[in-house]
């Protein structure tokens, strides 16, 4: 986590103002809590597989059955 993380004003993913910020699980993005919630949903669908996607560099597109598209 460098200076960039703290100096950013806008979410890397959706462009919203960053009131609160966190790092993406999947890539280097600094994201807002809305996007964090979306990632949490994806992680839930990945279930045990989420570990292998940490820092993978993209956001996995998972369907309702937990299958990666
Ligand atoms: Zn966002």
PDB file of N, CA, C and O and ligand atoms in Angstrom:
ATOM      1  N   UNK A   1       0.827  -1.201   0.000  1.00  0.00           N
ATOM      2  CA  UNK A   1       0.000   0.000   0.000  1.00  0.00           C
ATOM      3  C   UNK A   1       0.863   1.253   0.000  1.00  0.00           C
ATOM      4  O   UNK A   1       1.462   1.617   1.004  1.00  0.00           O
ATOM      5  N   UNK A   2       0.921   1.929  -1.127  1.00  0.00           N
ATOM      6  CA  UNK A   2       1.762   3.119  -1.230  1.00  0.00           C
ATOM      7  C   UNK A   2       0.972   4.397  -1.051  1.00  0.00           C
ATOM      8  O   UNK A   2      -0.184   4.382  -0.633  1.00  0.00           O
ATOM      9  N   UNK A   3       1.631   5.517  -1.383  1.00  0.00           N
ATOM     10  CA  UNK A   3       0.969   6.824  -1.278  1.00  0.00           C
ATOM     11  C   UNK A   3      -0.235   6.914  -2.186  1.00  0.00           C
ATOM     12  O   UNK A   3      -1.204   7.593  -1.884  1.00  0.00           O
ATOM     13  N   UNK A   4      -0.126   6.245  -3.321  1.00  0.00           N
ATOM     14  CA  UNK A   4      -1.213   6.307  -4.294  1.00  0.00           C
ATOM     15  C   UNK A   4      -2.539   5.852  -3.689  1.00  0.00           C
ATOM     16  O   UNK A   4      -3.585   6.413  -3.957  1.00  0.00           O
ATOM     17  N   UNK A   5      -2.441   4.827  -2.863  1.00  0.00           N
ATOM     18  CA  UNK A   5      -3.644   4.283  -2.226  1.00  0.00           C
ATOM     19  C   UNK A   5      -4.359   5.366  -1.423  1.00  0.00           C
ATOM     20  O   UNK A   5      -5.574   5.482  -1.458  1.00  0.00           O
ATOM     21  N   UNK A   6      -3.599   6.187  -0.712  1.00  0.00           N
ATOM     22  CA  UNK A   6      -4.207   7.177   0.166  1.00  0.00           C
ATOM     23  C   UNK A   6      -4.531   8.494  -0.535  1.00  0.00           C
ATOM     24  O   UNK A   6      -5.353   9.259  -0.068  1.00  0.00           O
ATOM     25  N   UNK A   7      -3.853   8.761  -1.637  1.00  0.00           N
ATOM     26  CA  UNK A   7      -4.084  10.040  -2.309  1.00  0.00           C
ATOM     27  C   UNK A   7      -5.195   9.960  -3.344  1.00  0.00           C
ATOM     28  O   UNK A   7      -5.655  10.977  -3.845  1.00  0.00           O
ATOM     29  N   UNK A   8      -5.598   8.760  -3.674  1.00  0.00           N
ATOM     30  CA  UNK A   8      -6.658   8.628  -4.675  1.00  0.00           C
ATOM     31  C   UNK A   8      -7.971   9.221  -4.187  1.00  0.00           C
ATOM     32  O   UNK A   8      -8.331   9.060  -3.031  1.00  0.00           O
ATOM     33  N   UNK A   9      -8.664   9.899  -5.090  1.00  0.00           N
ATOM     34  CA  UNK A   9      -9.937  10.515  -4.718  1.00  0.00           C
ATOM     35  C   UNK A   9     -11.123   9.701  -5.223  1.00  0.00           C
ATOM     36  O   UNK A   9     -12.220   9.796  -4.691  1.00  0.00           O
ATOM     37  N   UNK A  10     -10.874   8.926  -6.273  1.00  0.00           N
ATOM     38  CA  UNK A  10     -11.985   8.240  -6.906  1.00  0.00           C
ATOM     39  C   UNK A  10     -11.728   6.740  -7.013  1.00  0.00           C
ATOM     40  O   UNK A  10     -10.580   6.306  -7.190  1.00  0.00           O
ATOM     41  N   UNK A  11     -12.793   5.995  -6.939  1.00  0.00           N
ATOM     42  CA  UNK A  11     -12.736   4.544  -7.083  1.00  0.00           C
ATOM     43  C   UNK A  11     -12.191   4.184  -8.466  1.00  0.00           C
ATOM     44  O   UNK A  11     -12.641   4.729  -9.475  1.00  0.00           O
ATOM     45  N   UNK A  12     -11.233   3.266  -8.512  1.00  0.00           N
ATOM     46  CA  UNK A  12     -10.670   2.831  -9.791  1.00  0.00           C
ATOM     47  C   UNK A  12     -11.702   2.113 -10.643  1.00  0.00           C
ATOM     48  O   UNK A  12     -11.587   2.049 -11.855  1.00  0.00           O
ATOM     49  N   UNK A  13     -12.685   1.536 -10.008  1.00  0.00           N
ATOM     50  CA  UNK A  13     -13.613   0.689 -10.741  1.00  0.00           C
ATOM     51  C   UNK A  13     -14.847   1.450 -11.223  1.00  0.00           C
ATOM     52  O   UNK A  13     -15.225   1.344 -12.361  1.00  0.00           O
ATOM     53  N   UNK A  14     -15.488   2.203 -10.342  1.00  0.00           N
ATOM     54  CA  UNK A  14     -16.752   2.845 -10.733  1.00  0.00           C
ATOM     55  C   UNK A  14     -16.645   4.355 -10.806  1.00  0.00           C
ATOM     56  O   UNK A  14     -17.559   5.007 -11.301  1.00  0.00           O
ATOM     57  N   UNK A  15     -15.551   4.928 -10.301  1.00  0.00           N
ATOM     58  CA  UNK A  15     -15.369   6.367 -10.403  1.00  0.00           C
ATOM     59  C   UNK A  15     -16.037   7.179  -9.312  1.00  0.00           C
ATOM     60  O   UNK A  15     -15.964   8.403  -9.320  1.00  0.00           O
ATOM     61  N   UNK A  16     -16.683   6.526  -8.369  1.00  0.00           N
ATOM     62  CA  UNK A  16     -17.302   7.247  -7.259  1.00  0.00           C
ATOM     63  C   UNK A  16     -16.239   7.839  -6.340  1.00  0.00           C
ATOM     64  O   UNK A  16     -15.118   7.338  -6.268  1.00  0.00           O
ATOM     65  N   UNK A  17     -16.612   8.904  -5.642  1.00  0.00           N
ATOM     66  CA  UNK A  17     -15.710   9.494  -4.656  1.00  0.00           C
ATOM     67  C   UNK A  17     -15.461   8.470  -3.546  1.00  0.00           C
ATOM     68  O   UNK A  17     -16.385   7.801  -3.097  1.00  0.00           O
ATOM     69  N   UNK A  18     -14.205   8.373  -3.132  1.00  0.00           N
ATOM     70  CA  UNK A  18     -13.840   7.390  -2.109  1.00  0.00           C
ATOM     71  C   UNK A  18     -14.023   7.965  -0.713  1.00  0.00           C
ATOM     72  O   UNK A  18     -13.162   8.667  -0.202  1.00  0.00           O
ATOM     73  N   UNK A  19     -15.162   7.688  -0.086  1.00  0.00           N
ATOM     74  CA  UNK A  19     -15.345   8.052   1.318  1.00  0.00           C
ATOM     75  C   UNK A  19     -14.546   7.082   2.181  1.00  0.00           C
ATOM     76  O   UNK A  19     -13.849   7.465   3.097  1.00  0.00           O
ATOM     77  N   UNK A  20     -14.719   5.826   1.852  1.00  0.00           N
ATOM     78  CA  UNK A  20     -13.925   4.772   2.474  1.00  0.00           C
ATOM     79  C   UNK A  20     -13.288   4.010   1.325  1.00  0.00           C
ATOM     80  O   UNK A  20     -13.831   3.982   0.228  1.00  0.00           O
ATOM     81  N   UNK A  21     -12.146   3.405   1.576  1.00  0.00           N
ATOM     82  CA  UNK A  21     -11.452   2.733   0.482  1.00  0.00           C
ATOM     83  C   UNK A  21     -10.889   1.411   0.945  1.00  0.00           C
ATOM     84  O   UNK A  21     -10.617   1.213   2.126  1.00  0.00           O
ATOM     85  N   UNK A  22     -10.706   0.553   0.004  1.00  0.00           N
ATOM     86  CA  UNK A  22     -10.051  -0.713   0.313  1.00  0.00           C
ATOM     87  C   UNK A  22      -9.370  -1.206  -0.951  1.00  0.00           C
ATOM     88  O   UNK A  22      -9.606  -0.674  -2.034  1.00  0.00           O
ATOM     89  N   UNK A  23      -8.519  -2.182  -0.797  1.00  0.00           N
ATOM     90  CA  UNK A  23      -7.872  -2.760  -1.965  1.00  0.00           C
ATOM     91  C   UNK A  23      -8.759  -3.852  -2.542  1.00  0.00           C
ATOM     92  O   UNK A  23      -9.400  -4.588  -1.817  1.00  0.00           O
ATOM     93  N   UNK A  24      -8.743  -3.937  -3.864  1.00  0.00           N
ATOM     94  CA  UNK A  24      -9.407  -5.051  -4.517  1.00  0.00           C
ATOM     95  C   UNK A  24      -8.737  -6.356  -4.111  1.00  0.00           C
ATOM     96  O   UNK A  24      -7.527  -6.411  -3.895  1.00  0.00           O
ATOM     97  N   UNK A  25      -9.541  -7.401  -4.006  1.00  0.00           N
ATOM     98  CA  UNK A  25      -8.989  -8.739  -3.764  1.00  0.00           C
ATOM     99  C   UNK A  25      -8.338  -9.267  -5.020  1.00  0.00           C
ATOM    100  O   UNK A  25      -7.348 -10.001  -4.975  1.00  0.00           O
ATOM    101  N   UNK A  26      -8.862  -8.878  -6.150  1.00  0.00           N
ATOM    102  CA  UNK A  26      -8.477  -9.507  -7.408  1.00  0.00           C
ATOM    103  C   UNK A  26      -7.339  -8.802  -8.139  1.00  0.00           C
ATOM    104  O   UNK A  26      -6.594  -9.432  -8.873  1.00  0.00           O
ATOM    105  N   UNK A  27      -7.240  -7.483  -7.975  1.00  0.00           N
ATOM    106  CA  UNK A  27      -6.160  -6.777  -8.662  1.00  0.00           C
ATOM    107  C   UNK A  27      -5.688  -5.603  -7.817  1.00  0.00           C
ATOM    108  O   UNK A  27      -5.969  -5.542  -6.630  1.00  0.00           O
ATOM    109  N   UNK A  28      -4.977  -4.671  -8.426  1.00  0.00           N
ATOM    110  CA  UNK A  28      -4.345  -3.586  -7.686  1.00  0.00           C
ATOM    111  C   UNK A  28      -5.257  -2.382  -7.497  1.00  0.00           C
ATOM    112  O   UNK A  28      -4.801  -1.347  -7.017  1.00  0.00           O
ATOM    113  N   UNK A  29      -6.506  -2.484  -7.886  1.00  0.00           N
ATOM    114  CA  UNK A  29      -7.408  -1.345  -7.809  1.00  0.00           C
ATOM    115  C   UNK A  29      -7.661  -0.901  -6.372  1.00  0.00           C
ATOM    116  O   UNK A  29      -7.728  -1.721  -5.457  1.00  0.00           O
ATOM    117  N   UNK A  30      -7.789   0.406  -6.221  1.00  0.00           N
ATOM    118  CA  UNK A  30      -8.304   0.974  -4.984  1.00  0.00           C
ATOM    119  C   UNK A  30      -9.791   1.193  -5.213  1.00  0.00           C
ATOM    120  O   UNK A  30     -10.174   1.884  -6.151  1.00  0.00           O
ATOM    121  N   UNK A  31     -10.604   0.580  -4.383  1.00  0.00           N
ATOM    122  CA  UNK A  31     -12.039   0.574  -4.689  1.00  0.00           C
ATOM    123  C   UNK A  31     -12.863   1.094  -3.510  1.00  0.00           C
ATOM    124  O   UNK A  31     -12.403   1.099  -2.367  1.00  0.00           O
ATOM    125  N   UNK A  32     -14.100   1.512  -3.815  1.00  0.00           N
ATOM    126  CA  UNK A  32     -15.026   1.999  -2.795  1.00  0.00           C
ATOM    127  C   UNK A  32     -15.742   0.809  -2.144  1.00  0.00           C
ATOM    128  O   UNK A  32     -15.610  -0.333  -2.593  1.00  0.00           O
ATOM    129  N   UNK A  33     -16.517   1.101  -1.113  1.00  0.00           N
ATOM    130  CA  UNK A  33     -17.158   0.011  -0.383  1.00  0.00           C
ATOM    131  C   UNK A  33     -18.244  -0.674  -1.216  1.00  0.00           C
ATOM    132  O   UNK A  33     -18.507  -1.855  -1.037  1.00  0.00           O
ATOM    133  N   UNK A  34     -18.873   0.072  -2.129  1.00  0.00           N
ATOM    134  CA  UNK A  34     -19.858  -0.543  -3.026  1.00  0.00           C
ATOM    135  C   UNK A  34     -19.200  -1.631  -3.864  1.00  0.00           C
ATOM    136  O   UNK A  34     -19.723  -2.739  -4.004  1.00  0.00           O
ATOM    137  N   UNK A  35     -18.054  -1.279  -4.440  1.00  0.00           N
ATOM    138  CA  UNK A  35     -17.345  -2.253  -5.267  1.00  0.00           C
ATOM    139  C   UNK A  35     -16.809  -3.392  -4.417  1.00  0.00           C
ATOM    140  O   UNK A  35     -16.755  -4.537  -4.860  1.00  0.00           O
ATOM    141  N   UNK A  36     -16.431  -3.083  -3.185  1.00  0.00           N
ATOM    142  CA  UNK A  36     -15.971  -4.108  -2.270  1.00  0.00           C
ATOM    143  C   UNK A  36     -17.091  -5.114  -2.003  1.00  0.00           C
ATOM    144  O   UNK A  36     -16.859  -6.337  -1.976  1.00  0.00           O
ATOM    145  N   UNK A  37     -18.309  -4.610  -1.826  1.00  0.00           N
ATOM    146  CA  UNK A  37     -19.461  -5.492  -1.627  1.00  0.00           C
ATOM    147  C   UNK A  37     -19.662  -6.412  -2.827  1.00  0.00           C
ATOM    148  O   UNK A  37     -19.952  -7.597  -2.677  1.00  0.00           O
ATOM    149  N   UNK A  38     -19.501  -5.832  -4.024  1.00  0.00           N
ATOM    150  CA  UNK A  38     -19.659  -6.647  -5.234  1.00  0.00           C
ATOM    151  C   UNK A  38     -18.601  -7.739  -5.290  1.00  0.00           C
ATOM    152  O   UNK A  38     -18.877  -8.875  -5.674  1.00  0.00           O
ATOM    153  N   UNK A  39     -17.366  -7.369  -4.903  1.00  0.00           N
ATOM    154  CA  UNK A  39     -16.309  -8.392  -4.876  1.00  0.00           C
ATOM    155  C   UNK A  39     -16.629  -9.474  -3.849  1.00  0.00           C
ATOM    156  O   UNK A  39     -16.363 -10.643  -4.062  1.00  0.00           O
ATOM    157  N   UNK A  40     -17.199  -9.052  -2.717  1.00  0.00           N
ATOM    158  CA  UNK A  40     -17.549 -10.036  -1.685  1.00  0.00           C
ATOM    159  C   UNK A  40     -18.548 -11.044  -2.216  1.00  0.00           C
ATOM    160  O   UNK A  40     -18.466 -12.239  -1.912  1.00  0.00           O
ATOM    161  N   UNK A  41     -19.504 -10.546  -3.021  1.00  0.00           N
ATOM    162  CA  UNK A  41     -20.485 -11.450  -3.627  1.00  0.00           C
ATOM    163  C   UNK A  41     -19.793 -12.445  -4.550  1.00  0.00           C
ATOM    164  O   UNK A  41     -20.105 -13.640  -4.551  1.00  0.00           O
ATOM    165  N   UNK A  42     -18.870 -11.941  -5.347  1.00  0.00           N
ATOM    166  CA  UNK A  42     -18.127 -12.824  -6.261  1.00  0.00           C
ATOM    167  C   UNK A  42     -17.327 -13.849  -5.465  1.00  0.00           C
ATOM    168  O   UNK A  42     -17.325 -15.043  -5.779  1.00  0.00           O
ATOM    169  N   UNK A  43     -16.687 -13.385  -4.389  1.00  0.00           N
ATOM    170  CA  UNK A  43     -15.873 -14.300  -3.576  1.00  0.00           C
ATOM    171  C   UNK A  43     -16.732 -15.401  -2.962  1.00  0.00           C
ATOM    172  O   UNK A  43     -16.307 -16.544  -2.874  1.00  0.00           O
ATOM    173  N   UNK A  44     -17.956 -15.019  -2.537  1.00  0.00           N
ATOM    174  CA  UNK A  44     -18.859 -16.013  -1.972  1.00  0.00           C
ATOM    175  C   UNK A  44     -19.177 -17.093  -2.996  1.00  0.00           C
ATOM    176  O   UNK A  44     -19.227 -18.275  -2.692  1.00  0.00           O
ATOM    177  N   UNK A  45     -19.393 -16.655  -4.237  1.00  0.00           N
ATOM    178  CA  UNK A  45     -19.717 -17.614  -5.291  1.00  0.00           C
ATOM    179  C   UNK A  45     -18.524 -18.494  -5.624  1.00  0.00           C
ATOM    180  O   UNK A  45     -18.675 -19.651  -6.006  1.00  0.00           O
ATOM    181  N   UNK A  46     -17.328 -17.926  -5.484  1.00  0.00           N
ATOM    182  CA  UNK A  46     -16.127 -18.724  -5.764  1.00  0.00           C
ATOM    183  C   UNK A  46     -15.886 -19.754  -4.667  1.00  0.00           C
ATOM    184  O   UNK A  46     -15.180 -20.733  -4.866  1.00  0.00           O
ATOM    185  N   UNK A  47     -16.481 -19.491  -3.498  1.00  0.00           N
ATOM    186  CA  UNK A  47     -16.349 -20.373  -2.341  1.00  0.00           C
ATOM    187  C   UNK A  47     -14.887 -20.695  -2.048  1.00  0.00           C
ATOM    188  O   UNK A  47     -14.096 -19.784  -1.877  1.00  0.00           O
ATOM    189  N   UNK A  48     -14.529 -21.959  -2.009  1.00  0.00           N
ATOM    190  CA  UNK A  48     -13.162 -22.329  -1.639  1.00  0.00           C
ATOM    191  C   UNK A  48     -12.144 -21.887  -2.681  1.00  0.00           C
ATOM    192  O   UNK A  48     -10.950 -21.825  -2.407  1.00  0.00           O
ATOM    193  N   UNK A  49     -12.640 -21.601  -3.874  1.00  0.00           N
ATOM    194  CA  UNK A  49     -11.730 -21.224  -4.948  1.00  0.00           C
ATOM    195  C   UNK A  49     -11.202 -19.816  -4.851  1.00  0.00           C
ATOM    196  O   UNK A  49     -10.322 -19.426  -5.608  1.00  0.00           O
ATOM    197  N   UNK A  50     -11.740 -19.019  -3.908  1.00  0.00           N
ATOM    198  CA  UNK A  50     -11.376 -17.602  -3.883  1.00  0.00           C
ATOM    199  C   UNK A  50      -9.880 -17.378  -3.688  1.00  0.00           C
ATOM    200  O   UNK A  50      -9.320 -16.436  -4.235  1.00  0.00           O
ATOM    201  N   UNK A  51      -9.232 -18.263  -2.932  1.00  0.00           N
ATOM    202  CA  UNK A  51      -7.802 -18.081  -2.654  1.00  0.00           C
ATOM    203  C   UNK A  51      -6.969 -18.072  -3.925  1.00  0.00           C
ATOM    204  O   UNK A  51      -6.018 -17.315  -4.053  1.00  0.00           O
ATOM    205  N   UNK A  52      -7.361 -18.925  -4.857  1.00  0.00           N
ATOM    206  CA  UNK A  52      -6.564 -19.017  -6.074  1.00  0.00           C
ATOM    207  C   UNK A  52      -6.773 -17.799  -6.974  1.00  0.00           C
ATOM    208  O   UNK A  52      -6.054 -17.620  -7.949  1.00  0.00           O
ATOM    209  N   UNK A  53      -7.748 -16.955  -6.624  1.00  0.00           N
ATOM    210  CA  UNK A  53      -7.994 -15.761  -7.433  1.00  0.00           C
ATOM    211  C   UNK A  53      -7.419 -14.501  -6.798  1.00  0.00           C
ATOM    212  O   UNK A  53      -7.523 -13.426  -7.354  1.00  0.00           O
ATOM    213  N   UNK A  54      -6.801 -14.629  -5.633  1.00  0.00           N
ATOM    214  CA  UNK A  54      -6.242 -13.449  -4.986  1.00  0.00           C
ATOM    215  C   UNK A  54      -5.149 -12.842  -5.868  1.00  0.00           C
ATOM    216  O   UNK A  54      -4.193 -13.510  -6.233  1.00  0.00           O
ATOM    217  N   UNK A  55      -5.343 -11.583  -6.246  1.00  0.00           N
ATOM    218  CA  UNK A  55      -4.347 -10.895  -7.054  1.00  0.00           C
ATOM    219  C   UNK A  55      -4.223 -11.418  -8.467  1.00  0.00           C
ATOM    220  O   UNK A  55      -3.208 -11.214  -9.118  1.00  0.00           O
ATOM    221  N   UNK A  56      -5.263 -12.061  -8.968  1.00  0.00           N
ATOM    222  CA  UNK A  56      -5.164 -12.675 -10.293  1.00  0.00           C
ATOM    223  C   UNK A  56      -5.148 -11.630 -11.416  1.00  0.00           C
ATOM    224  O   UNK A  56      -4.803 -11.939 -12.539  1.00  0.00           O
ATOM    225  N   UNK A  57      -5.546 -10.392 -11.085  1.00  0.00           N
ATOM    226  CA  UNK A  57      -5.421  -9.327 -12.073  1.00  0.00           C
ATOM    227  C   UNK A  57      -6.685  -9.031 -12.859  1.00  0.00           C
ATOM    228  O   UNK A  57      -6.710  -8.120 -13.672  1.00  0.00           O
ATOM    229  N   UNK A  58      -7.722  -9.804 -12.645  1.00  0.00           N
ATOM    230  CA  UNK A  58      -8.996  -9.516 -13.298  1.00  0.00           C
ATOM    231  C   UNK A  58     -10.126  -9.933 -12.363  1.00  0.00           C
ATOM    232  O   UNK A  58      -9.887 -10.624 -11.368  1.00  0.00           O
ATOM    233  N   UNK A  59     -11.346  -9.512 -12.712  1.00  0.00           N
ATOM    234  CA  UNK A  59     -12.489  -9.862 -11.890  1.00  0.00           C
ATOM    235  C   UNK A  59     -13.174 -11.070 -12.516  1.00  0.00           C
ATOM    236  O   UNK A  59     -13.694 -10.981 -13.625  1.00  0.00           O
ATOM    237  N   UNK A  60     -13.158 -12.213 -11.843  1.00  0.00           N
ATOM    238  CA  UNK A  60     -13.795 -13.403 -12.417  1.00  0.00           C
ATOM    239  C   UNK A  60     -15.289 -13.166 -12.629  1.00  0.00           C
ATOM    240  O   UNK A  60     -15.940 -12.541 -11.790  1.00  0.00           O
ATOM    241  N   UNK A  61     -15.791 -13.628 -13.722  1.00  0.00           N
ATOM    242  CA  UNK A  61     -17.213 -13.505 -14.025  1.00  0.00           C
ATOM    243  C   UNK A  61     -17.882 -14.823 -13.637  1.00  0.00           C
ATOM    244  O   UNK A  61     -17.762 -15.827 -14.331  1.00  0.00           O
ATOM    245  N   UNK A  62     -18.545 -14.830 -12.479  1.00  0.00           N
ATOM    246  CA  UNK A  62     -19.096 -16.068 -11.940  1.00  0.00           C
ATOM    247  C   UNK A  62     -20.615 -16.051 -12.053  1.00  0.00           C
ATOM    248  O   UNK A  62     -21.248 -15.069 -11.713  1.00  0.00           O
ATOM    249  N   UNK A  63     -21.172 -17.134 -12.514  1.00  0.00           N
ATOM    250  CA  UNK A  63     -22.633 -17.201 -12.587  1.00  0.00           C
ATOM    251  C   UNK A  63     -23.217 -17.734 -11.279  1.00  0.00           C
ATOM    252  O   UNK A  63     -22.484 -18.029 -10.323  1.00  0.00           O
ATOM    253  N   UNK A  64     -24.530 -17.863 -11.234  1.00  0.00           N
ATOM    254  CA  UNK A  64     -25.221 -18.241 -10.001  1.00  0.00           C
ATOM    255  C   UNK A  64     -24.799 -19.614  -9.479  1.00  0.00           C
ATOM    256  O   UNK A  64     -24.896 -19.881  -8.297  1.00  0.00           O
ATOM    257  N   UNK A  65     -24.340 -20.479 -10.357  1.00  0.00           N
ATOM    258  CA  UNK A  65     -23.938 -21.820  -9.934  1.00  0.00           C
ATOM    259  C   UNK A  65     -22.482 -21.865  -9.471  1.00  0.00           C
ATOM    260  O   UNK A  65     -21.961 -22.927  -9.133  1.00  0.00           O
ATOM    261  N   UNK A  66     -21.821 -20.724  -9.509  1.00  0.00           N
ATOM    262  CA  UNK A  66     -20.431 -20.683  -9.095  1.00  0.00           C
ATOM    263  C   UNK A  66     -19.481 -21.110 -10.182  1.00  0.00           C
ATOM    264  O   UNK A  66     -18.325 -21.416  -9.941  1.00  0.00           O
ATOM    265  N   UNK A  67     -19.992 -21.113 -11.418  1.00  0.00           N
ATOM    266  CA  UNK A  67     -19.114 -21.502 -12.523  1.00  0.00           C
ATOM    267  C   UNK A  67     -18.473 -20.263 -13.135  1.00  0.00           C
ATOM    268  O   UNK A  67     -19.142 -19.248 -13.353  1.00  0.00           O
ATOM    269  N   UNK A  68     -17.191 -20.359 -13.394  1.00  0.00           N
ATOM    270  CA  UNK A  68     -16.452 -19.248 -13.999  1.00  0.00           C
ATOM    271  C   UNK A  68     -16.690 -19.241 -15.494  1.00  0.00           C
ATOM    272  O   UNK A  68     -16.521 -20.263 -16.157  1.00  0.00           O
ATOM    273  N   UNK A  69     -17.094 -18.090 -15.994  1.00  0.00           N
ATOM    274  CA  UNK A  69     -17.364 -17.991 -17.421  1.00  0.00           C
ATOM    275  C   UNK A  69     -16.088 -17.668 -18.179  1.00  0.00           C
ATOM    276  O   UNK A  69     -15.201 -17.020 -17.666  1.00  0.00           O
TER     277      UNK A  69
HETATM  278 ZN1  LIG B   1     -16.449   1.765  -6.752  1.00  0.00          ZN
END
